[in-house]
PDB file of N, CA and C in Angstrom:
ATOM      1  N   MET A   1     -14.400  62.878 -25.289  1.00 38.00           N
ATOM      2  CA  MET A   1     -13.468  62.124 -26.069  1.00 38.00           C
ATOM      3  C   MET A   1     -13.980  60.693 -26.176  1.00 38.00           C
ATOM      4  N   LEU A   2     -13.936  60.115 -27.362  1.00 36.00           N
ATOM      5  CA  LEU A   2     -14.355  58.738 -27.579  1.00 36.00           C
ATOM      6  C   LEU A   2     -13.172  57.813 -27.350  1.00 36.00           C
ATOM      7  N   ARG A   3     -13.488  56.633 -26.797  1.00 41.00           N
ATOM      8  CA  ARG A   3     -12.443  55.632 -26.590  1.00 41.00           C
ATOM      9  C   ARG A   3     -12.853  54.364 -27.307  1.00 41.00           C
ATOM     10  N   SER A   4     -11.868  53.629 -27.766  1.00 37.00           N
ATOM     11  CA  SER A   4     -12.144  52.339 -28.396  1.00 37.00           C
ATOM     12  C   SER A   4     -12.585  51.353 -27.343  1.00 37.00           C
ATOM     13  N   VAL A   5     -13.284  50.329 -27.782  1.00 41.00           N
ATOM     14  CA  VAL A   5     -13.689  49.269 -26.864  1.00 41.00           C
ATOM     15  C   VAL A   5     -12.441  48.658 -26.260  1.00 41.00           C
ATOM     16  N   GLY A   6     -12.462  48.443 -24.962  1.00 47.00           N
ATOM     17  CA  GLY A   6     -11.319  47.847 -24.282  1.00 47.00           C
ATOM     18  C   GLY A   6     -10.298  48.851 -23.797  1.00 47.00           C
ATOM     19  N   GLN A   7     -10.367  50.070 -24.291  1.00 45.00           N
ATOM     20  CA  GLN A   7      -9.456  51.101 -23.828  1.00 45.00           C
ATOM     21  C   GLN A   7      -9.946  51.640 -22.499  1.00 45.00           C
ATOM     22  N   ARG A   8      -9.040  51.904 -21.597  1.00 50.00           N
ATOM     23  CA  ARG A   8      -9.399  52.406 -20.279  1.00 50.00           C
ATOM     24  C   ARG A   8      -8.866  53.810 -20.098  1.00 50.00           C
ATOM     25  N   ARG A   9      -9.563  54.555 -19.262  1.00 49.00           N
ATOM     26  CA  ARG A   9      -9.117  55.898 -18.921  1.00 49.00           C
ATOM     27  C   ARG A   9      -7.891  55.780 -18.021  1.00 49.00           C
ATOM     28  N   VAL A  10      -6.949  56.672 -18.186  1.00 47.00           N
ATOM     29  CA  VAL A  10      -5.793  56.698 -17.308  1.00 47.00           C
ATOM     30  C   VAL A  10      -5.985  57.803 -16.292  1.00 47.00           C
ATOM     31  N   THR A  11      -5.361  57.631 -15.148  1.00 47.00           N
ATOM     32  CA  THR A  11      -5.480  58.639 -14.104  1.00 47.00           C
ATOM     33  C   THR A  11      -4.678  59.864 -14.483  1.00 47.00           C
ATOM     34  N   GLY A  12      -4.791  60.907 -13.682  1.00 54.00           N
ATOM     35  CA  GLY A  12      -4.080  62.147 -13.940  1.00 54.00           C
ATOM     36  C   GLY A  12      -2.582  61.962 -14.049  1.00 54.00           C
ATOM     37  N   GLU A  13      -2.040  60.946 -13.383  1.00 65.00           N
ATOM     38  CA  GLU A  13      -0.603  60.698 -13.448  1.00 65.00           C
ATOM     39  C   GLU A  13      -0.224  59.845 -14.646  1.00 65.00           C
ATOM     40  N   GLY A  14      -1.205  59.485 -15.482  1.00 77.00           N
ATOM     41  CA  GLY A  14      -0.911  58.674 -16.645  1.00 77.00           C
ATOM     42  C   GLY A  14      -0.847  57.188 -16.345  1.00 77.00           C
ATOM     43  N   VAL A  15      -1.366  56.769 -15.202  1.00 79.00           N
ATOM     44  CA  VAL A  15      -1.340  55.362 -14.813  1.00 79.00           C
ATOM     45  C   VAL A  15      -2.726  54.770 -15.008  1.00 79.00           C
ATOM     46  N   ASP A  16      -2.771  53.641 -15.684  1.00 88.00           N
ATOM     47  CA  ASP A  16      -4.021  52.921 -15.883  1.00 88.00           C
ATOM     48  C   ASP A  16      -4.548  52.503 -14.500  1.00 88.00           C
ATOM     49  N   PRO A  17      -5.788  52.822 -14.168  1.00 93.00           N
ATOM     50  CA  PRO A  17      -6.316  52.467 -12.843  1.00 93.00           C
ATOM     51  C   PRO A  17      -6.341  50.961 -12.602  1.00 93.00           C
ATOM     52  N   ARG A  18      -6.420  50.156 -13.660  1.00 93.00           N
ATOM     53  CA  ARG A  18      -6.358  48.699 -13.494  1.00 93.00           C
ATOM     54  C   ARG A  18      -4.986  48.285 -12.996  1.00 93.00           C
ATOM     55  N   VAL A  19      -3.954  48.915 -13.532  1.00 94.00           N
ATOM     56  CA  VAL A  19      -2.583  48.623 -13.109  1.00 94.00           C
ATOM     57  C   VAL A  19      -2.399  49.033 -11.657  1.00 94.00           C
ATOM     58  N   ALA A  20      -2.907  50.204 -11.297  1.00 94.00           N
ATOM     59  CA  ALA A  20      -2.798  50.668  -9.907  1.00 94.00           C
ATOM     60  C   ALA A  20      -3.512  49.707  -8.963  1.00 94.00           C
ATOM     61  N   GLU A  21      -4.681  49.221  -9.363  1.00 95.00           N
ATOM     62  CA  GLU A  21      -5.427  48.273  -8.525  1.00 95.00           C
ATOM     63  C   GLU A  21      -4.683  46.951  -8.395  1.00 95.00           C
ATOM     64  N   LEU A  22      -4.113  46.474  -9.478  1.00 96.00           N
ATOM     65  CA  LEU A  22      -3.347  45.224  -9.432  1.00 96.00           C
ATOM     66  C   LEU A  22      -2.143  45.363  -8.518  1.00 96.00           C
ATOM     67  N   ARG A  23      -1.418  46.452  -8.670  1.00 96.00           N
ATOM     68  CA  ARG A  23      -0.238  46.656  -7.812  1.00 96.00           C
ATOM     69  C   ARG A  23      -0.636  46.729  -6.344  1.00 96.00           C
ATOM     70  N   SER A  24      -1.739  47.409  -6.057  1.00 97.00           N
ATOM     71  CA  SER A  24      -2.214  47.527  -4.684  1.00 97.00           C
ATOM     72  C   SER A  24      -2.611  46.165  -4.118  1.00 97.00           C
ATOM     73  N   ALA A  25      -3.345  45.383  -4.894  1.00 97.00           N
ATOM     74  CA  ALA A  25      -3.796  44.066  -4.432  1.00 97.00           C
ATOM     75  C   ALA A  25      -2.616  43.119  -4.228  1.00 97.00           C
ATOM     76  N   VAL A  26      -1.663  43.148  -5.148  1.00 97.00           N
ATOM     77  CA  VAL A  26      -0.477  42.296  -5.026  1.00 97.00           C
ATOM     78  C   VAL A  26       0.316  42.696  -3.791  1.00 97.00           C
ATOM     79  N   SER A  27       0.492  43.986  -3.582  1.00 97.00           N
ATOM     80  CA  SER A  27       1.220  44.473  -2.417  1.00 97.00           C
ATOM     81  C   SER A  27       0.554  44.036  -1.116  1.00 97.00           C
ATOM     82  N   ARG A  28      -0.767  44.144  -1.089  1.00 97.00           N
ATOM     83  CA  ARG A  28      -1.529  43.740   0.095  1.00 97.00           C
ATOM     84  C   ARG A  28      -1.321  42.260   0.401  1.00 97.00           C
ATOM     85  N   LEU A  29      -1.422  41.407  -0.630  1.00 97.00           N
ATOM     86  CA  LEU A  29      -1.254  39.973  -0.415  1.00 97.00           C
ATOM     87  C   LEU A  29       0.186  39.641  -0.041  1.00 97.00           C
ATOM     88  N   ARG A  30       1.145  40.343  -0.609  1.00 96.00           N
ATOM     89  CA  ARG A  30       2.549  40.115  -0.232  1.00 96.00           C
ATOM     90  C   ARG A  30       2.781  40.446   1.239  1.00 96.00           C
ATOM     91  N   ARG A  31       2.172  41.529   1.711  1.00 97.00           N
ATOM     92  CA  ARG A  31       2.309  41.881   3.134  1.00 97.00           C
ATOM     93  C   ARG A  31       1.650  40.822   4.017  1.00 97.00           C
ATOM     94  N   GLU A  32       0.459  40.364   3.620  1.00 96.00           N
ATOM     95  CA  GLU A  32      -0.244  39.335   4.397  1.00 96.00           C
ATOM     96  C   GLU A  32       0.563  38.043   4.417  1.00 96.00           C
ATOM     97  N   LEU A  33       1.157  37.693   3.295  1.00 96.00           N
ATOM     98  CA  LEU A  33       1.975  36.484   3.222  1.00 96.00           C
ATOM     99  C   LEU A  33       3.210  36.612   4.107  1.00 96.00           C
ATOM    100  N   ALA A  34       3.832  37.770   4.100  1.00 94.00           N
ATOM    101  CA  ALA A  34       5.011  37.989   4.952  1.00 94.00           C
ATOM    102  C   ALA A  34       4.646  37.920   6.432  1.00 94.00           C
ATOM    103  N   ALA A  35       3.457  38.390   6.779  1.00 95.00           N
ATOM    104  CA  ALA A  35       3.029  38.368   8.177  1.00 95.00           C
ATOM    105  C   ALA A  35       2.562  36.989   8.624  1.00 95.00           C
ATOM    106  N   HIS A  36       2.252  36.120   7.668  1.00 93.00           N
ATOM    107  CA  HIS A  36       1.781  34.761   7.988  1.00 93.00           C
ATOM    108  C   HIS A  36       3.002  33.913   8.333  1.00 93.00           C
ATOM    109  N   ARG A  37       3.201  33.661   9.602  1.00 90.00           N
ATOM    110  CA  ARG A  37       4.418  33.000  10.076  1.00 90.00           C
ATOM    111  C   ARG A  37       4.416  31.481   9.927  1.00 90.00           C
ATOM    112  N   VAL A  38       3.282  30.906   9.632  1.00 88.00           N
ATOM    113  CA  VAL A  38       3.221  29.459   9.464  1.00 88.00           C
ATOM    114  C   VAL A  38       3.790  29.112   8.093  1.00 88.00           C
ATOM    115  N   GLU A  39       4.752  28.200   8.085  1.00 87.00           N
ATOM    116  CA  GLU A  39       5.351  27.783   6.815  1.00 87.00           C
ATOM    117  C   GLU A  39       4.430  26.803   6.108  1.00 87.00           C
ATOM    118  N   PHE A  40       4.451  26.847   4.778  1.00 87.00           N
ATOM    119  CA  PHE A  40       3.744  25.869   3.976  1.00 87.00           C
ATOM    120  C   PHE A  40       4.589  25.580   2.748  1.00 87.00           C
ATOM    121  N   ALA A  41       4.365  24.439   2.158  1.00 88.00           N
ATOM    122  CA  ALA A  41       5.261  23.901   1.123  1.00 88.00           C
ATOM    123  C   ALA A  41       5.482  24.832  -0.065  1.00 88.00           C
ATOM    124  N   ASP A  42       4.452  25.503  -0.535  1.00 92.00           N
ATOM    125  CA  ASP A  42       4.560  26.283  -1.763  1.00 92.00           C
ATOM    126  C   ASP A  42       4.700  27.787  -1.542  1.00 92.00           C
ATOM    127  N   ARG A  43       5.142  28.168  -0.375  1.00 93.00           N
ATOM    128  CA  ARG A  43       5.283  29.597  -0.064  1.00 93.00           C
ATOM    129  C   ARG A  43       6.211  30.307  -1.054  1.00 93.00           C
ATOM    130  N   GLY A  44       7.319  29.677  -1.396  1.00 94.00           N
ATOM    131  CA  GLY A  44       8.277  30.272  -2.332  1.00 94.00           C
ATOM    132  C   GLY A  44       7.663  30.518  -3.703  1.00 94.00           C
ATOM    133  N   ILE A  45       6.833  29.593  -4.149  1.00 95.00           N
ATOM    134  CA  ILE A  45       6.156  29.755  -5.436  1.00 95.00           C
ATOM    135  C   ILE A  45       5.236  30.970  -5.378  1.00 95.00           C
ATOM    136  N   ALA A  46       4.476  31.082  -4.299  1.00 95.00           N
ATOM    137  CA  ALA A  46       3.563  32.218  -4.142  1.00 95.00           C
ATOM    138  C   ALA A  46       4.340  33.535  -4.148  1.00 95.00           C
ATOM    139  N   GLU A  47       5.447  33.590  -3.420  1.00 95.00           N
ATOM    140  CA  GLU A  47       6.246  34.818  -3.361  1.00 95.00           C
ATOM    141  C   GLU A  47       6.812  35.169  -4.735  1.00 95.00           C
ATOM    142  N   ASP A  48       7.308  34.155  -5.454  1.00 96.00           N
ATOM    143  CA  ASP A  48       7.867  34.397  -6.788  1.00 96.00           C
ATOM    144  C   ASP A  48       6.800  34.901  -7.762  1.00 96.00           C
ATOM    145  N   GLU A  49       5.626  34.287  -7.734  1.00 96.00           N
ATOM    146  CA  GLU A  49       4.575  34.686  -8.671  1.00 96.00           C
ATOM    147  C   GLU A  49       3.990  36.048  -8.321  1.00 96.00           C
ATOM    148  N   LEU A  50       3.929  36.380  -7.035  1.00 97.00           N
ATOM    149  CA  LEU A  50       3.480  37.724  -6.667  1.00 97.00           C
ATOM    150  C   LEU A  50       4.480  38.765  -7.158  1.00 97.00           C
ATOM    151  N   ALA A  51       5.766  38.437  -7.071  1.00 96.00           N
ATOM    152  CA  ALA A  51       6.792  39.345  -7.607  1.00 96.00           C
ATOM    153  C   ALA A  51       6.632  39.477  -9.127  1.00 96.00           C
ATOM    154  N   ALA A  52       6.308  38.370  -9.807  1.00 96.00           N
ATOM    155  CA  ALA A  52       6.104  38.411 -11.254  1.00 96.00           C
ATOM    156  C   ALA A  52       4.882  39.260 -11.602  1.00 96.00           C
ATOM    157  N   LEU A  53       3.806  39.119 -10.837  1.00 96.00           N
ATOM    158  CA  LEU A  53       2.614  39.936 -11.067  1.00 96.00           C
ATOM    159  C   LEU A  53       2.932  41.420 -10.911  1.00 96.00           C
ATOM    160  N   ASP A  54       3.692  41.743  -9.882  1.00 95.00           N
ATOM    161  CA  ASP A  54       4.055  43.140  -9.666  1.00 95.00           C
ATOM    162  C   ASP A  54       4.913  43.665 -10.816  1.00 95.00           C
ATOM    163  N   ALA A  55       5.846  42.842 -11.292  1.00 95.00           N
ATOM    164  CA  ALA A  55       6.701  43.257 -12.409  1.00 95.00           C
ATOM    165  C   ALA A  55       5.873  43.469 -13.673  1.00 95.00           C
ATOM    166  N   MET A  56       4.895  42.579 -13.902  1.00 93.00           N
ATOM    167  CA  MET A  56       4.028  42.753 -15.076  1.00 93.00           C
ATOM    168  C   MET A  56       3.228  44.044 -14.969  1.00 93.00           C
ATOM    169  N   ALA A  57       2.737  44.333 -13.766  1.00 92.00           N
ATOM    170  CA  ALA A  57       1.974  45.569 -13.567  1.00 92.00           C
ATOM    171  C   ALA A  57       2.867  46.782 -13.797  1.00 92.00           C
ATOM    172  N   LEU A  58       4.107  46.717 -13.342  1.00 91.00           N
ATOM    173  CA  LEU A  58       5.033  47.830 -13.544  1.00 91.00           C
ATOM    174  C   LEU A  58       5.301  48.096 -15.020  1.00 91.00           C
ATOM    175  N   SER A  59       5.211  47.054 -15.834  1.00 88.00           N
ATOM    176  CA  SER A  59       5.453  47.232 -17.272  1.00 88.00           C
ATOM    177  C   SER A  59       4.385  48.120 -17.895  1.00 88.00           C
ATOM    178  N   GLY A  60       3.215  48.225 -17.220  1.00 79.00           N
ATOM    179  CA  GLY A  60       2.170  49.127 -17.687  1.00 79.00           C
ATOM    180  C   GLY A  60       1.131  48.503 -18.588  1.00 79.00           C
ATOM    181  N   ALA A  61       1.476  47.423 -19.273  1.00 78.00           N
ATOM    182  CA  ALA A  61       0.525  46.774 -20.184  1.00 78.00           C
ATOM    183  C   ALA A  61       0.664  45.263 -20.069  1.00 78.00           C
ATOM    184  N   PRO A  62       0.266  44.707 -18.930  1.00 87.00           N
ATOM    185  CA  PRO A  62       0.454  43.268 -18.744  1.00 87.00           C
ATOM    186  C   PRO A  62      -0.423  42.444 -19.679  1.00 87.00           C
ATOM    187  N   GLU A  63       0.084  41.301 -20.063  1.00 90.00           N
ATOM    188  CA  GLU A  63      -0.631  40.376 -20.939  1.00 90.00           C
ATOM    189  C   GLU A  63      -1.581  39.533 -20.093  1.00 90.00           C
ATOM    190  N   LEU A  64      -2.841  39.482 -20.477  1.00 92.00           N
ATOM    191  CA  LEU A  64      -3.868  38.793 -19.701  1.00 92.00           C
ATOM    192  C   LEU A  64      -3.539  37.328 -19.477  1.00 92.00           C
ATOM    193  N   ARG A  65      -3.042  36.648 -20.472  1.00 93.00           N
ATOM    194  CA  ARG A  65      -2.718  35.221 -20.320  1.00 93.00           C
ATOM    195  C   ARG A  65      -1.651  35.009 -19.238  1.00 93.00           C
ATOM    196  N   ARG A  66      -0.640  35.846 -19.221  1.00 94.00           N
ATOM    197  CA  ARG A  66       0.421  35.723 -18.206  1.00 94.00           C
ATOM    198  C   ARG A  66      -0.108  36.090 -16.820  1.00 94.00           C
ATOM    199  N   LEU A  67      -0.959  37.121 -16.755  1.00 95.00           N
ATOM    200  CA  LEU A  67      -1.558  37.483 -15.470  1.00 95.00           C
ATOM    201  C   LEU A  67      -2.338  36.302 -14.900  1.00 95.00           C
ATOM    202  N   ARG A  68      -3.164  35.682 -15.740  1.00 96.00           N
ATOM    203  CA  ARG A  68      -3.991  34.564 -15.286  1.00 96.00           C
ATOM    204  C   ARG A  68      -3.150  33.362 -14.884  1.00 96.00           C
ATOM    205  N   ARG A  69      -2.065  33.121 -15.596  1.00 96.00           N
ATOM    206  CA  ARG A  69      -1.179  32.007 -15.236  1.00 96.00           C
ATOM    207  C   ARG A  69      -0.570  32.238 -13.856  1.00 96.00           C
ATOM    208  N   SER A  70      -0.078  33.438 -13.628  1.00 96.00           N
ATOM    209  CA  SER A  70       0.503  33.747 -12.319  1.00 96.00           C
ATOM    210  C   SER A  70      -0.550  33.678 -11.224  1.00 96.00           C
ATOM    211  N   LEU A  71      -1.745  34.173 -11.510  1.00 95.00           N
ATOM    212  CA  LEU A  71      -2.833  34.095 -10.533  1.00 95.00           C
ATOM    213  C   LEU A  71      -3.131  32.646 -10.184  1.00 95.00           C
ATOM    214  N   LEU A  72      -3.167  31.782 -11.189  1.00 95.00           N
ATOM    215  CA  LEU A  72      -3.430  30.366 -10.955  1.00 95.00           C
ATOM    216  C   LEU A  72      -2.347  29.747 -10.074  1.00 95.00           C
ATOM    217  N   LEU A  73      -1.095  30.092 -10.327  1.00 96.00           N
ATOM    218  CA  LEU A  73      -0.003  29.562  -9.506  1.00 96.00           C
ATOM    219  C   LEU A  73      -0.079  30.068  -8.071  1.00 96.00           C
ATOM    220  N   VAL A  74      -0.405  31.346  -7.906  1.00 96.00           N
ATOM    221  CA  VAL A  74      -0.549  31.894  -6.549  1.00 96.00           C
ATOM    222  C   VAL A  74      -1.709  31.204  -5.833  1.00 96.00           C
ATOM    223  N   ALA A  75      -2.829  31.063  -6.527  1.00 95.00           N
ATOM    224  CA  ALA A  75      -4.002  30.425  -5.921  1.00 95.00           C
ATOM    225  C   ALA A  75      -3.694  28.983  -5.530  1.00 95.00           C
ATOM    226  N   GLY A  76      -2.985  28.274  -6.387  1.00 94.00           N
ATOM    227  CA  GLY A  76      -2.611  26.900  -6.065  1.00 94.00           C
ATOM    228  C   GLY A  76      -1.657  26.826  -4.888  1.00 94.00           C
ATOM    229  N   SER A  77      -0.836  27.851  -4.735  1.00 94.00           N
ATOM    230  CA  SER A  77       0.156  27.866  -3.655  1.00 94.00           C
ATOM    231  C   SER A  77      -0.439  28.234  -2.309  1.00 94.00           C
ATOM    232  N   VAL A  78      -1.349  29.193  -2.290  1.00 92.00           N
ATOM    233  CA  VAL A  78      -1.885  29.678  -1.006  1.00 92.00           C
ATOM    234  C   VAL A  78      -3.352  29.326  -0.805  1.00 92.00           C
ATOM    235  N   GLY A  79      -3.923  28.621  -1.760  1.00 81.00           N
ATOM    236  CA  GLY A  79      -5.356  28.326  -1.718  1.00 81.00           C
ATOM    237  C   GLY A  79      -5.833  27.651  -0.459  1.00 81.00           C
ATOM    238  N   SER A  80      -4.985  26.846   0.173  1.00 83.00           N
ATOM    239  CA  SER A  80      -5.414  26.138   1.380  1.00 83.00           C
ATOM    240  C   SER A  80      -5.179  26.949   2.657  1.00 83.00           C
ATOM    241  N   VAL A  81      -4.613  28.136   2.525  1.00 89.00           N
ATOM    242  CA  VAL A  81      -4.331  28.986   3.690  1.00 89.00           C
ATOM    243  C   VAL A  81      -5.474  29.987   3.814  1.00 89.00           C
ATOM    244  N   SER A  82      -6.425  29.666   4.675  1.00 90.00           N
ATOM    245  CA  SER A  82      -7.637  30.492   4.779  1.00 90.00           C
ATOM    246  C   SER A  82      -7.336  31.932   5.198  1.00 90.00           C
ATOM    247  N   ALA A  83      -6.263  32.143   5.935  1.00 92.00           N
ATOM    248  CA  ALA A  83      -5.919  33.492   6.381  1.00 92.00           C
ATOM    249  C   ALA A  83      -5.561  34.403   5.201  1.00 92.00           C
ATOM    250  N   LEU A  84      -5.238  33.822   4.063  1.00 94.00           N
ATOM    251  CA  LEU A  84      -4.840  34.612   2.897  1.00 94.00           C
ATOM    252  C   LEU A  84      -5.941  34.695   1.845  1.00 94.00           C
ATOM    253  N   ALA A  85      -7.099  34.121   2.133  1.00 94.00           N
ATOM    254  CA  ALA A  85      -8.184  34.041   1.148  1.00 94.00           C
ATOM    255  C   ALA A  85      -8.661  35.412   0.682  1.00 94.00           C
ATOM    256  N   GLU A  86      -8.818  36.347   1.596  1.00 95.00           N
ATOM    257  CA  GLU A  86      -9.314  37.672   1.206  1.00 95.00           C
ATOM    258  C   GLU A  86      -8.311  38.408   0.323  1.00 95.00           C
ATOM    259  N   GLY A  87      -7.039  38.322   0.673  1.00 96.00           N
ATOM    260  CA  GLY A  87      -6.009  38.956  -0.147  1.00 96.00           C
ATOM    261  C   GLY A  87      -5.923  38.334  -1.525  1.00 96.00           C
ATOM    262  N   LEU A  88      -6.044  37.010  -1.593  1.00 96.00           N
ATOM    263  CA  LEU A  88      -6.033  36.314  -2.873  1.00 96.00           C
ATOM    264  C   LEU A  88      -7.234  36.728  -3.720  1.00 96.00           C
ATOM    265  N   ALA A  89      -8.394  36.865  -3.102  1.00 96.00           N
ATOM    266  CA  ALA A  89      -9.592  37.309  -3.821  1.00 96.00           C
ATOM    267  C   ALA A  89      -9.388  38.716  -4.386  1.00 96.00           C
ATOM    268  N   GLY A  90      -8.695  39.565  -3.660  1.00 97.00           N
ATOM    269  CA  GLY A  90      -8.405  40.914  -4.144  1.00 97.00           C
ATOM    270  C   GLY A  90      -7.524  40.895  -5.378  1.00 97.00           C
ATOM    271  N   VAL A  91      -6.532  40.019  -5.392  1.00 96.00           N
ATOM    272  CA  VAL A  91      -5.664  39.895  -6.571  1.00 96.00           C
ATOM    273  C   VAL A  91      -6.481  39.373  -7.750  1.00 96.00           C
ATOM    274  N   ARG A  92      -7.351  38.415  -7.490  1.00 96.00           N
ATOM    275  CA  ARG A  92      -8.189  37.872  -8.573  1.00 96.00           C
ATOM    276  C   ARG A  92      -9.089  38.961  -9.165  1.00 96.00           C
ATOM    277  N   ARG A  93      -9.707  39.757  -8.294  1.00 96.00           N
ATOM    278  CA  ARG A  93     -10.563  40.845  -8.796  1.00 96.00           C
ATOM    279  C   ARG A  93      -9.751  41.828  -9.638  1.00 96.00           C
ATOM    280  N   ALA A  94      -8.531  42.118  -9.197  1.00 96.00           N
ATOM    281  CA  ALA A  94      -7.679  43.059  -9.939  1.00 96.00           C
ATOM    282  C   ALA A  94      -7.291  42.486 -11.300  1.00 96.00           C
ATOM    283  N   VAL A  95      -6.977  41.205 -11.366  1.00 95.00           N
ATOM    284  CA  VAL A  95      -6.653  40.575 -12.650  1.00 95.00           C
ATOM    285  C   VAL A  95      -7.878  40.591 -13.559  1.00 95.00           C
ATOM    286  N   ASP A  96      -9.061  40.359 -12.990  1.00 95.00           N
ATOM    287  CA  ASP A  96     -10.299  40.364 -13.775  1.00 95.00           C
ATOM    288  C   ASP A  96     -10.583  41.722 -14.418  1.00 95.00           C
ATOM    289  N   LEU A  97     -10.020  42.792 -13.885  1.00 93.00           N
ATOM    290  CA  LEU A  97     -10.201  44.113 -14.485  1.00 93.00           C
ATOM    291  C   LEU A  97      -9.602  44.194 -15.883  1.00 93.00           C
ATOM    292  N   PHE A  98      -8.640  43.323 -16.174  1.00 91.00           N
ATOM    293  CA  PHE A  98      -7.974  43.340 -17.467  1.00 91.00           C
ATOM    294  C   PHE A  98      -8.748  42.579 -18.536  1.00 91.00           C
ATOM    295  N   GLY A  99      -9.771  41.861 -18.128  1.00 87.00           N
ATOM    296  CA  GLY A  99     -10.602  41.151 -19.093  1.00 87.00           C
ATOM    297  C   GLY A  99     -11.118  39.862 -18.495  1.00 87.00           C
ATOM    298  N   PRO A 100     -12.233  39.406 -19.021  1.00 77.00           N
ATOM    299  CA  PRO A 100     -12.808  38.171 -18.490  1.00 77.00           C
ATOM    300  C   PRO A 100     -11.948  36.967 -18.851  1.00 77.00           C
ATOM    301  N   ALA A 101     -12.103  35.933 -18.068  1.00 70.00           N
ATOM    302  CA  ALA A 101     -11.410  34.686 -18.372  1.00 70.00           C
ATOM    303  C   ALA A 101     -11.918  34.167 -19.711  1.00 70.00           C
ATOM    304  N   ALA A 102     -11.045  33.577 -20.463  1.00 65.00           N
ATOM    305  CA  ALA A 102     -11.436  33.031 -21.764  1.00 65.00           C
ATOM    306  C   ALA A 102     -12.392  31.869 -21.545  1.00 65.00           C
ATOM    307  N   PRO A 103     -13.389  31.742 -22.406  1.00 66.00           N
ATOM    308  CA  PRO A 103     -14.288  30.604 -22.264  1.00 66.00           C
ATOM    309  C   PRO A 103     -13.519  29.313 -22.502  1.00 66.00           C
ATOM    310  N   PRO A 104     -13.962  28.233 -21.894  1.00 65.00           N
ATOM    311  CA  PRO A 104     -13.237  26.976 -22.089  1.00 65.00           C
ATOM    312  C   PRO A 104     -13.247  26.566 -23.561  1.00 65.00           C
ATOM    313  N   SER A 105     -12.166  25.948 -23.972  1.00 68.00           N
ATOM    314  CA  SER A 105     -12.076  25.480 -25.352  1.00 68.00           C
ATOM    315  C   SER A 105     -13.092  24.362 -25.571  1.00 68.00           C
ATOM    316  N   PRO A 106     -13.681  24.317 -26.749  1.00 72.00           N
ATOM    317  CA  PRO A 106     -14.615  23.233 -27.007  1.00 72.00           C
ATOM    318  C   PRO A 106     -13.890  21.891 -26.985  1.00 72.00           C
ATOM    319  N   ARG A 107     -14.557  20.924 -26.432  1.00 72.00           N
ATOM    320  CA  ARG A 107     -13.959  19.584 -26.364  1.00 72.00           C
ATOM    321  C   ARG A 107     -14.087  18.912 -27.721  1.00 72.00           C
ATOM    322  N   PRO A 108     -13.049  18.164 -28.107  1.00 71.00           N
ATOM    323  CA  PRO A 108     -13.147  17.458 -29.389  1.00 71.00           C
ATOM    324  C   PRO A 108     -14.226  16.380 -29.287  1.00 71.00           C
ATOM    325  N   PRO A 109     -14.841  16.064 -30.412  1.00 72.00           N
ATOM    326  CA  PRO A 109     -15.906  15.045 -30.378  1.00 72.00           C
ATOM    327  C   PRO A 109     -15.351  13.704 -29.922  1.00 72.00           C
ATOM    328  N   GLN A 110     -16.142  13.025 -29.148  1.00 74.00           N
ATOM    329  CA  GLN A 110     -15.772  11.690 -28.655  1.00 74.00           C
ATOM    330  C   GLN A 110     -16.205  10.659 -29.690  1.00 74.00           C
ATOM    331  N   ASP A 111     -15.383   9.670 -29.927  1.00 63.00           N
ATOM    332  CA  ASP A 111     -15.752   8.604 -30.855  1.00 63.00           C
ATOM    333  C   ASP A 111     -16.622   7.591 -30.199  1.00 63.00           C
TER     334      ASP A 111
END
């Protein structure tokens, strides 16, 4: 069977493997965050955005721009917590499965 560019194979259960990977990575980081007993200022933001990522994955066809925005917020929230670095990297890899980051916009000419 031929597939269009950008189309992904779905698993036997009809679930896109990218979605399954994202849900797994988000779940893993949520567990690590819950187990991390040290409080930090932006913990609530990280928890909210991880919940948003999971909800987007549940929808089955998450929008790449929204995924990247949530990833950026999570990274900004937990980026200084080295104990969560591996879990955060897993979420980033899962988001990257949906497509590469957009190239930076060209800068306007300077006068």
